[in-house]
Tab-separated table of C-alpha atoms in Angstrom:
chain	number	residue	atom	x	y	z
A	1230	MET	CA	9.936	-15.509	1.620
A	1231	GLU	CA	6.184	-17.044	2.089
A	1232	ARG	CA	3.959	-17.517	-1.364
A	1233	LEU	CA	1.485	-13.974	-1.525
A	1234	PHE	CA	-2.108	-14.821	-3.270
A	1235	LYS	CA	-2.866	-12.296	-5.193
A	1236	TYR	CA	-7.157	-10.306	-6.319
A	1237	HIS	CA	-7.239	-8.474	-8.858
A	1238	GLY	CA	-10.081	-5.875	-7.053
A	1239	THR	CA	-10.950	-2.663	-5.498
A	1240	VAL	CA	-11.651	-1.267	-1.890
A	1241	SER	CA	-15.539	-2.359	-1.428
A	1242	SER	CA	-15.675	-2.131	2.201
A	1243	MET	CA	-13.299	-0.754	5.067
A	1244	GLY	CA	-13.582	-0.691	8.974
A	1245	PHE	CA	-10.974	-0.481	11.285
A	1246	SER	CA	-10.026	-3.734	13.443
A	1247	SER	CA	-10.680	-3.195	17.606
A	1248	LYS	CA	-7.020	-5.238	17.714
A	1249	GLY	CA	-5.754	-2.114	17.911
A	1250	CYS	CA	-4.610	1.541	16.009
A	1251	CYS	CA	-3.662	1.196	12.259
A	1252	VAL	CA	-5.499	-2.738	11.592
A	1253	ALA	CA	-7.733	-2.278	8.733
A	1254	ASP	CA	-10.067	-4.994	7.774
A	1255	LEU	CA	-10.804	-4.928	3.960
A	1256	ILE	CA	-13.353	-6.074	2.045
A	1257	LEU	CA	-11.650	-6.370	-1.891
A	1258	GLY	CA	-14.307	-6.636	-4.668
A	1259	ASP	CA	-14.481	-7.505	-8.602
A	1260	ILE	CA	-17.265	-4.674	-9.482
A	1261	THR	CA	-16.432	-6.330	-13.385
A	1262	ASP	CA	-17.169	-9.510	-12.343
A	1263	TRP	CA	-19.908	-9.757	-9.785
A	1264	ASP	CA	-19.242	-14.020	-9.883
A	1265	LYS	CA	-15.911	-13.491	-8.484
A	1266	PRO	CA	-15.849	-14.216	-4.571
A	1267	PRO	CA	-14.723	-11.210	-2.593
A	1268	VAL	CA	-12.238	-11.066	0.187
A	1269	ARG	CA	-11.544	-10.168	3.569
A	1270	VAL	CA	-7.585	-8.780	4.634
A	1271	GLU	CA	-6.014	-7.058	6.945
A	1272	ALA	CA	-3.833	-3.932	6.135
A	1273	HIS	CA	-1.342	-3.162	9.592
A	1274	GLY	CA	0.669	0.455	10.359
A	1275	ALA	CA	1.472	2.268	7.068
A	1276	LEU	CA	-0.307	0.649	4.472
A	1277	ALA	CA	-3.910	0.473	6.446
A	1278	LYS	CA	-2.728	4.214	6.557
A	1279	TYR	CA	-2.337	5.292	3.428
A	1280	ILE	CA	-5.992	2.829	2.298
A	1281	ASN	CA	-7.259	5.113	5.231
A	1282	GLU	CA	-6.541	7.980	3.755
A	1283	ILE	CA	-6.836	7.485	-0.180
A	1284	GLU	CA	-10.333	6.121	0.742
A	1285	MET	CA	-10.846	9.757	1.967
A	1286	THR	CA	-10.205	11.191	-1.185
A	1287	ASP	CA	-11.688	11.166	-4.737
A	1288	ALA	CA	-8.378	10.308	-6.793
A	1289	GLU	CA	-8.921	7.944	-9.381
A	1290	GLU	CA	-5.978	5.731	-7.752
A	1291	ARG	CA	-8.733	4.966	-5.553
A	1292	TYR	CA	-11.388	3.397	-8.325
A	1293	ILE	CA	-8.547	1.265	-10.135
A	1294	GLN	CA	-8.615	-2.124	-10.299
A	1295	SER	CA	-5.618	-2.775	-8.495
A	1296	ASP	CA	-3.538	-5.880	-7.477
A	1297	TRP	CA	-3.166	-6.741	-3.881
A	1298	TYR	CA	-1.555	-9.147	-2.639
A	1299	TYR	CA	-2.202	-10.845	0.868
A	1300	ASP	CA	-0.426	-14.101	2.317
A	1301	SER	CA	-2.715	-17.862	3.794
A	1302	ASN	CA	-3.300	-15.024	7.459
A	1303	LEU	CA	-5.035	-12.533	4.973
A	1304	TYR	CA	-2.286	-9.688	5.498
A	1305	LEU	CA	-2.096	-7.739	2.983
A	1306	TYR	CA	1.770	-7.522	2.138
A	1307	ARG	CA	1.004	-4.997	-1.050
A	1308	ILE	CA	-0.453	-3.186	-3.863
A	1309	GLU	CA	0.500	-2.691	-7.375
A	1310	VAL	CA	-1.472	0.025	-9.429
A	1311	PRO	CA	-2.223	-1.274	-12.799
A	1312	SER	CA	-0.797	0.734	-16.014
A	1313	SER	CA	-1.789	1.920	-19.448
A	1314	ASP	CA	0.902	-0.647	-20.824
A	1315	GLY	CA	0.083	-3.949	-18.538
A	1316	HIS	CA	3.124	-5.388	-17.930
A	1317	VAL	CA	4.856	-2.500	-15.563
A	1318	PRO	CA	2.732	-1.163	-12.751
A	1319	ALA	CA	1.921	2.436	-12.600
A	1320	LYS	CA	2.949	2.184	-8.930
A	1321	VAL	CA	3.411	-0.200	-5.676
A	1322	ILE	CA	2.524	0.438	-2.182
A	1323	MET	CA	3.903	-1.641	0.129
A	1324	GLN	CA	5.452	-1.243	3.838
A	1325	ALA	CA	9.533	-1.224	4.995
A	1326	ASP	CA	8.406	-4.739	6.642
A	1327	PHE	CA	5.166	-5.723	8.105
A	1328	LEU	CA	4.464	-3.377	11.245
A	1329	SER	CA	6.304	-0.173	10.205
A	1330	SER	CA	5.052	3.398	10.065
A	1331	GLU	CA	6.738	3.663	6.650
A	1332	LEU	CA	5.619	2.761	3.572
A	1333	VAL	CA	7.770	1.616	0.510
A	1334	ILE	CA	6.333	3.718	-2.361
A	1335	PHE	CA	8.002	2.443	-6.265
A	1336	GLY	CA	5.599	4.922	-9.139
A	1337	PRO	CA	4.892	8.466	-8.135
A	1338	LYS	CA	4.552	9.131	-3.995
A	1339	ASP	CA	1.462	11.159	-4.474
A	1340	TYR	CA	-2.193	9.846	-5.504
A	1341	ILE	CA	-2.649	8.983	-9.502
A	1342	GLU	CA	-5.695	11.437	-10.712
A	1343	THR	CA	-5.827	9.757	-14.410
A	1344	ASP	CA	-7.865	6.622	-14.827
A	1345	SER	CA	-4.901	5.176	-17.354
A	1346	PRO	CA	-1.592	6.011	-15.833
A	1347	GLU	CA	2.074	5.775	-17.007
A	1348	PRO	CA	4.214	2.774	-16.298
A	1349	MET	CA	7.143	3.703	-13.743
A	1350	THR	CA	10.356	4.114	-15.738
A	1351	ARG	CA	12.466	1.625	-16.762
A	1352	GLU	CA	14.566	2.867	-13.967
A	1353	LEU	CA	12.351	2.455	-11.143
A	1354	HIS	CA	10.863	-0.730	-12.747
A	1355	ALA	CA	14.322	-2.285	-12.627
A	1356	VAL	CA	14.859	-1.570	-8.352
A	1357	TRP	CA	11.280	-2.055	-7.895
A	1358	LEU	CA	12.554	-6.007	-8.889
A	1359	HIS	CA	15.504	-6.304	-7.444
A	1360	TRP	CA	14.224	-5.051	-3.540
A	1361	LYS	CA	11.028	-7.685	-5.132
A	1362	ILE	CA	13.984	-9.687	-5.303
A	1363	ASP	CA	15.646	-8.580	-2.049
A	1364	HIS	CA	13.161	-8.556	-0.118
């Protein structure tokens, strides 16, 4: 597994790349810290589609400062939405593989509608940890 970098923030700008369909150019920012530099990443496939669809809503999940994991090529791998617990995420969104049209979601399948979501269940968290180790 390649080393992943983490950015804590939200989408501050989004556009679609001329590289083809299902490629989104994202600028992530942290509105709570203006001294923290933004980062530009690319999302592909189902993950780009998910981000595009949620950006068209007013769901709270869109505004929650999440953890965005990307590699050294600045390709987005997954999003972890934090919960009120702090140690167990409320939701993890990723693709089955890099260019897959299939999302893998641990946590609620629907968009989160509260600004302080509950953590995923212990059972689901255990499944997420095992999946993370295997992939």
